[in-house]
Amino acid sequence: MFCINQRTIKKEIEIKGIGLHSGQPVKLKLIPSQADEGINFVRNGVVIPASIEYAKGFDFSTTLIKDGAVVRTVEHLMAAFYFTGIDNVIIEIDAEEVPILDGSAVQFIEAIKKAGIEILKAEKLYAVLNKEITVVDKDKYIKGTPSHSFSATYHAHYNNRVIGNRKYTYSNLKSDYENVAMARTYCFLEEVEMLQQMGLAKGGSLDNAVVFSEDAVLNPEGLRFEDEPVKHKVLDLIGDLYLLGFPLIGSVYSFKGGHRLNAEFVRKVLEEKAFDLKYSTELDFNGINLMPVQ
Ligand code: ZN
């Protein structure tokens, strides 16, 4: 029998950068936390649990709001916690938006690995999907199906020639996590002006996002993977799913979904009590593959 315990970080971590949408400089301080405390942001003295309950804004990123305190663009950091198996941590943030860094989750993961992962004396809990859940928005949908392990599929369907019709599935294998974690945020050139008129993407540049024109990638270094955009969508999905409060066990399939639909899916899973909380020792499979502690 295998038993997986909860995790936090070994010591404090400081991460500086700028917000993708706000363009503002920001400093994060990640602080170790006790078992069963969960993931909590602290902004202007307000504790905002990283929970779907507080997810309120979905314009090109996921925003948490509680008692007037706002934390934007939490999804890549949440995915980094998911990948490193961090269940408990405090994130002090001195501006409104989590730094975008290179547009992926890889720098968060490297910082966590460098600080080290602490194993706590409490068993990890998983949310095991117990029935099918579907959310639909016009031609987009997300469907969750019970399964013995976690997988997340994104199916992109763009007219844009460089992205086109593509699918990628993450399953809990090491190479998969590395692929997904490295995939950067992207946007289309024709969206840039619209985003900026909406007051978004003020911190965006070719250093933290992939920009596509009709038929080309504008970044001089090109793509990290041929299917980097669809892998990034999987990264966003995984980060948003972690707002459930527990790692999910089930197969999730997203056809063209975005942050709003991701959040709707998580909310429906909660509302319909579509999961059972189980300890790792109650799970009858080897579908859990957590990043090793160094
Ligand atoms: Zn993203």
GROMACS .gro file of C-alpha atoms and ligand atoms in nm:
model
  295
    1MET     CA    1   0.000   0.000   0.000
    2PHE     CA    2   0.125   0.346  -0.074
    3CYS     CA    3   0.061   0.654   0.133
    4ILE     CA    4   0.114   1.007   0.017
    5ASN     CA    5   0.141   1.284   0.272
    6GLN     CA    6   0.059   1.651   0.237
    7ARG     CA    7   0.331   1.891   0.134
    8THR     CA    8   0.445   2.247   0.189
    9ILE     CA    9   0.768   2.430   0.103
   10LYS     CA   10   1.080   2.397   0.320
   11LYS     CA   11   1.152   2.769   0.349
   12GLU     CA   12   1.030   3.108   0.234
   13ILE     CA   13   1.060   3.195  -0.132
   14GLU     CA   14   1.061   3.543  -0.284
   15ILE     CA   15   0.960   3.589  -0.646
   16LYS     CA   16   0.956   3.924  -0.827
   17GLY     CA   17   0.816   4.016  -1.163
   18ILE     CA   18   0.543   4.212  -1.336
   19GLY     CA   19   0.176   4.142  -1.390
   20LEU     CA   20   0.081   4.046  -1.744
   21HIS     CA   21  -0.239   4.248  -1.745
   22SER     CA   22  -0.165   4.521  -1.488
   23GLY     CA   23   0.194   4.581  -1.603
   24GLN     CA   24   0.274   4.650  -1.235
   25PRO     CA   25   0.583   4.527  -1.052
   26VAL     CA   26   0.494   4.269  -0.788
   27LYS     CA   27   0.663   4.064  -0.520
   28LEU     CA   28   0.539   3.727  -0.397
   29LYS     CA   29   0.649   3.576  -0.071
   30LEU     CA   30   0.571   3.205  -0.041
   31ILE     CA   31   0.564   3.094   0.323
   32PRO     CA   32   0.549   2.735   0.458
   33SER     CA   33   0.213   2.637   0.605
   34GLN     CA   34   0.069   2.365   0.832
   35ALA     CA   35  -0.117   2.054   0.718
   36ASP     CA   36  -0.486   2.103   0.628
   37GLU     CA   37  -0.446   2.483   0.603
   38GLY     CA   38  -0.459   2.477   0.224
   39ILE     CA   39  -0.332   2.739  -0.019
   40ASN     CA   40  -0.402   3.096   0.092
   41PHE     CA   41  -0.317   3.431  -0.063
   42VAL     CA   42  -0.269   3.732   0.162
   43ARG     CA   43  -0.333   4.073   0.004
   44ASN     CA   44  -0.363   4.394   0.208
   45GLY     CA   45  -0.409   4.186   0.522
   46VAL     CA   46  -0.702   3.988   0.375
   47VAL     CA   47  -0.663   3.610   0.359
   48ILE     CA   48  -0.803   3.481   0.030
   49PRO     CA   49  -0.820   3.102   0.011
   50ALA     CA   50  -0.729   2.967  -0.333
   51SER     CA   51  -1.080   2.836  -0.368
   52ILE     CA   52  -1.342   2.848  -0.641
   53GLU     CA   53  -1.566   3.027  -0.391
   54TYR     CA   54  -1.361   3.344  -0.444
   55ALA     CA   55  -1.297   3.307  -0.819
   56LYS     CA   56  -1.483   3.603  -0.967
   57GLY     CA   57  -1.310   3.736  -1.274
   58PHE     CA   58  -1.226   3.541  -1.588
   59ASP     CA   59  -1.114   3.791  -1.854
   60PHE     CA   60  -0.807   3.619  -1.997
   61SER     CA   61  -0.700   3.507  -1.648
   62THR     CA   62  -0.852   3.387  -1.322
   63THR     CA   63  -0.907   3.644  -1.045
   64LEU     CA   64  -0.979   3.580  -0.678
   65ILE     CA   65  -1.170   3.846  -0.483
   66LYS     CA   66  -1.255   3.857  -0.113
   67ASP     CA   67  -1.359   4.154   0.102
   68GLY     CA   68  -1.237   4.396  -0.165
   69ALA     CA   69  -0.893   4.234  -0.189
   70VAL     CA   70  -0.804   4.117  -0.539
   71VAL     CA   71  -0.546   3.869  -0.670
   72ARG     CA   72  -0.534   3.828  -1.046
   73THR     CA   73  -0.384   3.565  -1.274
   74VAL     CA   74  -0.348   3.288  -1.016
   75GLU     CA   75  -0.367   2.997  -1.262
   76HIS     CA   76   0.000   2.936  -1.352
   77LEU     CA   77   0.106   2.954  -0.986
   78MET     CA   78  -0.178   2.717  -0.893
   79ALA     CA   79  -0.062   2.475  -1.164
   80ALA     CA   80   0.292   2.493  -1.020
   81PHE     CA   81   0.152   2.397  -0.676
   82TYR     CA   82  -0.042   2.113  -0.837
   83PHE     CA   83   0.264   1.980  -1.019
   84THR     CA   84   0.490   1.998  -0.714
   85GLY     CA   85   0.218   1.844  -0.496
   86ILE     CA   86   0.201   2.148  -0.263
   87ASP     CA   87  -0.120   2.135  -0.058
   88ASN     CA   88  -0.043   2.404   0.198
   89VAL     CA   89   0.128   2.741   0.148
   90ILE     CA   90   0.075   3.110   0.219
   91ILE     CA   91   0.134   3.355  -0.065
   92GLU     CA   92   0.184   3.716   0.040
   93ILE     CA   93   0.144   3.945  -0.258
   94ASP     CA   94   0.219   4.319  -0.262
   95ALA     CA   95   0.028   4.413  -0.579
   96GLU     CA   96  -0.287   4.295  -0.750
   97GLU     CA   97  -0.148   4.047  -1.000
   98VAL     CA   98   0.073   3.738  -0.973
   99PRO     CA   99   0.392   3.791  -1.180
  100ILE     CA  100   0.378   3.644  -1.528
  101LEU     CA  101   0.754   3.563  -1.536
  102ASP     CA  102   0.816   3.387  -1.869
  103GLY     CA  103   0.444   3.319  -1.928
  104SER     CA  104   0.462   2.956  -1.814
  105ALA     CA  105   0.476   2.776  -1.476
  106VAL     CA  106   0.835   2.660  -1.502
  107GLN     CA  107   0.999   2.939  -1.299
  108PHE     CA  108   0.754   2.891  -1.012
  109ILE     CA  109   0.832   2.519  -1.013
  110GLU     CA  110   1.208   2.582  -1.018
  111ALA     CA  111   1.177   2.823  -0.724
  112ILE     CA  112   0.976   2.566  -0.525
  113LYS     CA  113   1.225   2.289  -0.604
  114LYS     CA  114   1.515   2.514  -0.504
  115ALA     CA  115   1.355   2.595  -0.168
  116GLY     CA  116   1.271   2.228  -0.120
  117ILE     CA  117   0.950   2.041  -0.048
  118GLU     CA  118   0.855   1.955   0.311
  119ILE     CA  119   0.650   1.644   0.378
  120LEU     CA  120   0.392   1.703   0.652
  121LYS     CA  121   0.254   1.451   0.901
  122ALA     CA  122  -0.092   1.431   0.748
  123GLU     CA  123  -0.218   1.225   0.461
  124LYS     CA  124  -0.302   1.392   0.132
  125LEU     CA  125  -0.665   1.402   0.025
  126TYR     CA  126  -0.790   1.361  -0.330
  127ALA     CA  127  -1.123   1.459  -0.484
  128VAL     CA  128  -1.232   1.151  -0.674
  129LEU     CA  129  -1.493   1.234  -0.937
  130ASN     CA  130  -1.793   1.005  -0.884
  131LYS     CA  131  -2.016   1.099  -1.177
  132GLU     CA  132  -2.004   1.263  -1.515
  133ILE     CA  133  -2.017   1.643  -1.513
  134THR     CA  134  -2.055   1.860  -1.824
  135VAL     CA  135  -2.067   2.238  -1.865
  136VAL     CA  136  -2.148   2.401  -2.197
  137ASP     CA  137  -2.111   2.751  -2.341
  138LYS     CA  138  -2.228   2.772  -2.704
  139ASP     CA  139  -1.986   2.553  -2.901
  140LYS     CA  140  -1.748   2.511  -2.605
  141TYR     CA  141  -1.775   2.246  -2.340
  142ILE     CA  142  -1.590   2.069  -2.061
  143LYS     CA  143  -1.673   1.717  -1.962
  144GLY     CA  144  -1.541   1.531  -1.658
  145THR     CA  145  -1.562   1.153  -1.638
  146PRO     CA  146  -1.476   0.926  -1.342
  147SER     CA  147  -1.144   0.750  -1.389
  148HIS     CA  148  -0.872   0.578  -1.188
  149SER     CA  149  -0.622   0.854  -1.251
  150PHE     CA  150  -0.611   1.221  -1.347
  151SER     CA  151  -0.593   1.338  -1.704
  152ALA     CA  152  -0.668   1.671  -1.868
  153THR     CA  153  -0.725   1.709  -2.240
  154TYR     CA  154  -0.756   2.033  -2.431
  155HIS     CA  155  -0.896   2.041  -2.780
  156ALA     CA  156  -0.823   2.369  -2.960
  157HIS     CA  157  -1.010   2.463  -3.270
  158TYR     CA  158  -0.897   2.791  -3.421
  159ASN     CA  159  -0.918   2.928  -3.772
  160ASN     CA  160  -0.564   3.051  -3.722
  161ARG     CA  161  -0.333   2.839  -3.934
  162VAL     CA  162  -0.052   2.810  -3.681
  163ILE     CA  163  -0.275   2.665  -3.409
  164GLY     CA  164  -0.560   2.510  -3.604
  165ASN     CA  165  -0.728   2.198  -3.478
  166ARG     CA  166  -0.517   2.032  -3.207
  167LYS     CA  167  -0.555   1.819  -2.901
  168TYR     CA  168  -0.322   1.744  -2.612
  169THR     CA  169  -0.371   1.517  -2.312
  170TYR     CA  170  -0.182   1.549  -1.987
  171SER     CA  171  -0.167   1.239  -1.776
  172ASN     CA  172   0.032   1.213  -1.455
  173LEU     CA  173   0.362   1.122  -1.615
  174LYS     CA  174   0.681   1.314  -1.555
  175SER     CA  175   0.753   1.408  -1.915
  176ASP     CA  176   0.400   1.536  -1.945
  177TYR     CA  177   0.435   1.766  -1.651
  178GLU     CA  178   0.756   1.910  -1.793
  179ASN     CA  179   0.593   1.971  -2.129
  180VAL     CA  180   0.287   2.140  -1.986
  181ALA     CA  181   0.475   2.346  -1.725
  182MET     CA  182   0.703   2.496  -1.995
  183ALA     CA  183   0.420   2.608  -2.224
  184ARG     CA  184   0.378   2.987  -2.237
  185THR     CA  185   0.078   3.219  -2.249
  186TYR     CA  186  -0.012   3.325  -2.599
  187CYS     CA  187  -0.231   3.566  -2.786
  188PHE     CA  188  -0.308   3.673  -3.139
  189LEU     CA  189  -0.173   3.994  -3.285
  190GLU     CA  190  -0.521   4.111  -3.378
  191GLU     CA  191  -0.626   4.071  -3.012
  192VAL     CA  192  -0.347   4.286  -2.869
  193GLU     CA  193  -0.518   4.620  -2.938
  194MET     CA  194  -0.853   4.493  -2.808
  195LEU     CA  195  -0.686   4.359  -2.490
  196GLN     CA  196  -0.513   4.691  -2.430
  197GLN     CA  197  -0.838   4.882  -2.481
  198MET     CA  198  -0.986   4.657  -2.212
  199GLY     CA  199  -0.698   4.763  -1.986
  200LEU     CA  200  -0.539   4.418  -2.016
  201ALA     CA  201  -0.200   4.286  -2.131
  202LYS     CA  202  -0.025   4.609  -2.020
  203GLY     CA  203   0.275   4.404  -1.907
  204GLY     CA  204   0.266   4.176  -2.211
  205SER     CA  205   0.574   4.142  -2.430
  206LEU     CA  206   0.751   3.883  -2.638
  207ASP     CA  207   0.945   3.796  -2.318
  208ASN     CA  208   0.635   3.661  -2.145
  209ALA     CA  209   0.392   3.563  -2.418
  210VAL     CA  210   0.386   3.399  -2.756
  211VAL     CA  211   0.224   3.625  -3.015
  212PHE     CA  212   0.072   3.476  -3.330
  213SER     CA  213  -0.007   3.658  -3.649
  214GLU     CA  214  -0.231   3.499  -3.911
  215ASP     CA  215   0.033   3.250  -4.018
  216ALA     CA  216   0.346   3.302  -3.809
  217VAL     CA  217   0.495   3.322  -3.460
  218LEU     CA  218   0.633   3.670  -3.392
  219ASN     CA  219   0.874   3.566  -3.115
  220PRO     CA  220   1.226   3.545  -3.257
  221GLU     CA  221   1.298   3.226  -3.057
  222GLY     CA  222   0.986   3.057  -3.197
  223LEU     CA  223   0.781   2.802  -3.006
  224ARG     CA  224   0.907   2.574  -2.728
  225PHE     CA  225   0.691   2.295  -2.871
  226GLU     CA  226   0.502   2.273  -3.194
  227ASP     CA  227   0.181   2.245  -2.990
  228GLU     CA  228   0.279   2.495  -2.719
  229PRO     CA  229  -0.055   2.685  -2.723
  230VAL     CA  230  -0.267   2.378  -2.662
  231LYS     CA  231  -0.028   2.265  -2.388
  232HIS     CA  232  -0.066   2.609  -2.230
  233LYS     CA  233  -0.443   2.564  -2.232
  234VAL     CA  234  -0.390   2.238  -2.042
  235LEU     CA  235  -0.172   2.429  -1.793
  236ASP     CA  236  -0.451   2.685  -1.741
  237LEU     CA  237  -0.706   2.407  -1.699
  238ILE     CA  238  -0.492   2.227  -1.440
  239GLY     CA  239  -0.434   2.552  -1.246
  240ASP     CA  240  -0.806   2.636  -1.245
  241LEU     CA  241  -0.904   2.280  -1.148
  242TYR     CA  242  -0.683   2.307  -0.840
  243LEU     CA  243  -0.925   2.576  -0.710
  244LEU     CA  244  -1.140   2.278  -0.612
  245GLY     CA  245  -0.911   2.265  -0.308
  246PHE     CA  246  -0.790   1.910  -0.371
  247PRO     CA  247  -0.622   1.736  -0.663
  248LEU     CA  248  -0.889   1.583  -0.882
  249ILE     CA  249  -0.895   1.219  -0.986
  250GLY     CA  250  -1.089   1.187  -1.311
  251SER     CA  251  -1.061   1.256  -1.684
  252VAL     CA  252  -1.133   1.612  -1.789
  253TYR     CA  253  -1.189   1.699  -2.154
  254SER     CA  254  -1.214   2.062  -2.263
  255PHE     CA  255  -1.328   2.158  -2.610
  256LYS     CA  256  -1.226   2.524  -2.656
  257GLY     CA  257  -1.287   2.603  -2.288
  258GLY     CA  258  -1.133   2.902  -2.111
  259HIS     CA  259  -1.105   3.029  -1.753
  260ARG     CA  260  -1.477   3.107  -1.722
  261LEU     CA  261  -1.583   2.759  -1.829
  262ASN     CA  262  -1.307   2.598  -1.618
  263ALA     CA  263  -1.446   2.778  -1.314
  264GLU     CA  264  -1.802   2.682  -1.404
  265PHE     CA  265  -1.691   2.320  -1.424
  266VAL     CA  266  -1.525   2.329  -1.081
  267ARG     CA  267  -1.829   2.502  -0.932
  268LYS     CA  268  -2.062   2.238  -1.074
  269VAL     CA  269  -1.844   1.956  -0.940
  270LEU     CA  270  -1.876   2.116  -0.594
  271GLU     CA  271  -2.246   2.200  -0.618
  272GLU     CA  272  -2.344   1.856  -0.738
  273LYS     CA  273  -2.115   1.691  -0.482
  274ALA     CA  274  -1.969   1.501  -0.776
  275PHE     CA  275  -1.664   1.384  -0.584
  276ASP     CA  276  -1.566   1.178  -0.282
  277LEU     CA  277  -1.274   1.290  -0.070
  278LYS     CA  278  -1.033   1.001  -0.035
  279TYR     CA  279  -0.692   0.950   0.118
  280SER     CA  280  -0.419   0.811  -0.101
  281THR     CA  281  -0.438   0.484   0.094
  282GLU     CA  282  -0.804   0.448  -0.007
  283LEU     CA  283  -0.722   0.475  -0.375
  284ASP     CA  284  -0.691   0.141  -0.548
  285PHE     CA  285  -0.455   0.240  -0.827
  286ASN     CA  286  -0.114   0.367  -0.919
  287GLY     CA  287  -0.254   0.668  -1.097
  288ILE     CA  288  -0.077   0.913  -0.871
  289ASN     CA  289   0.265   1.019  -0.981
  290LEU     CA  290   0.389   1.305  -0.766
  291MET     CA  291   0.707   1.495  -0.832
  292PRO     CA  292   0.982   1.340  -0.618
  293VAL     CA  293   1.114   1.538  -0.322
  294GLN     CA  294   1.481   1.621  -0.367
  295ZN      ZN  295  -0.236   3.088  -1.893
   0.00000   0.00000   0.00000
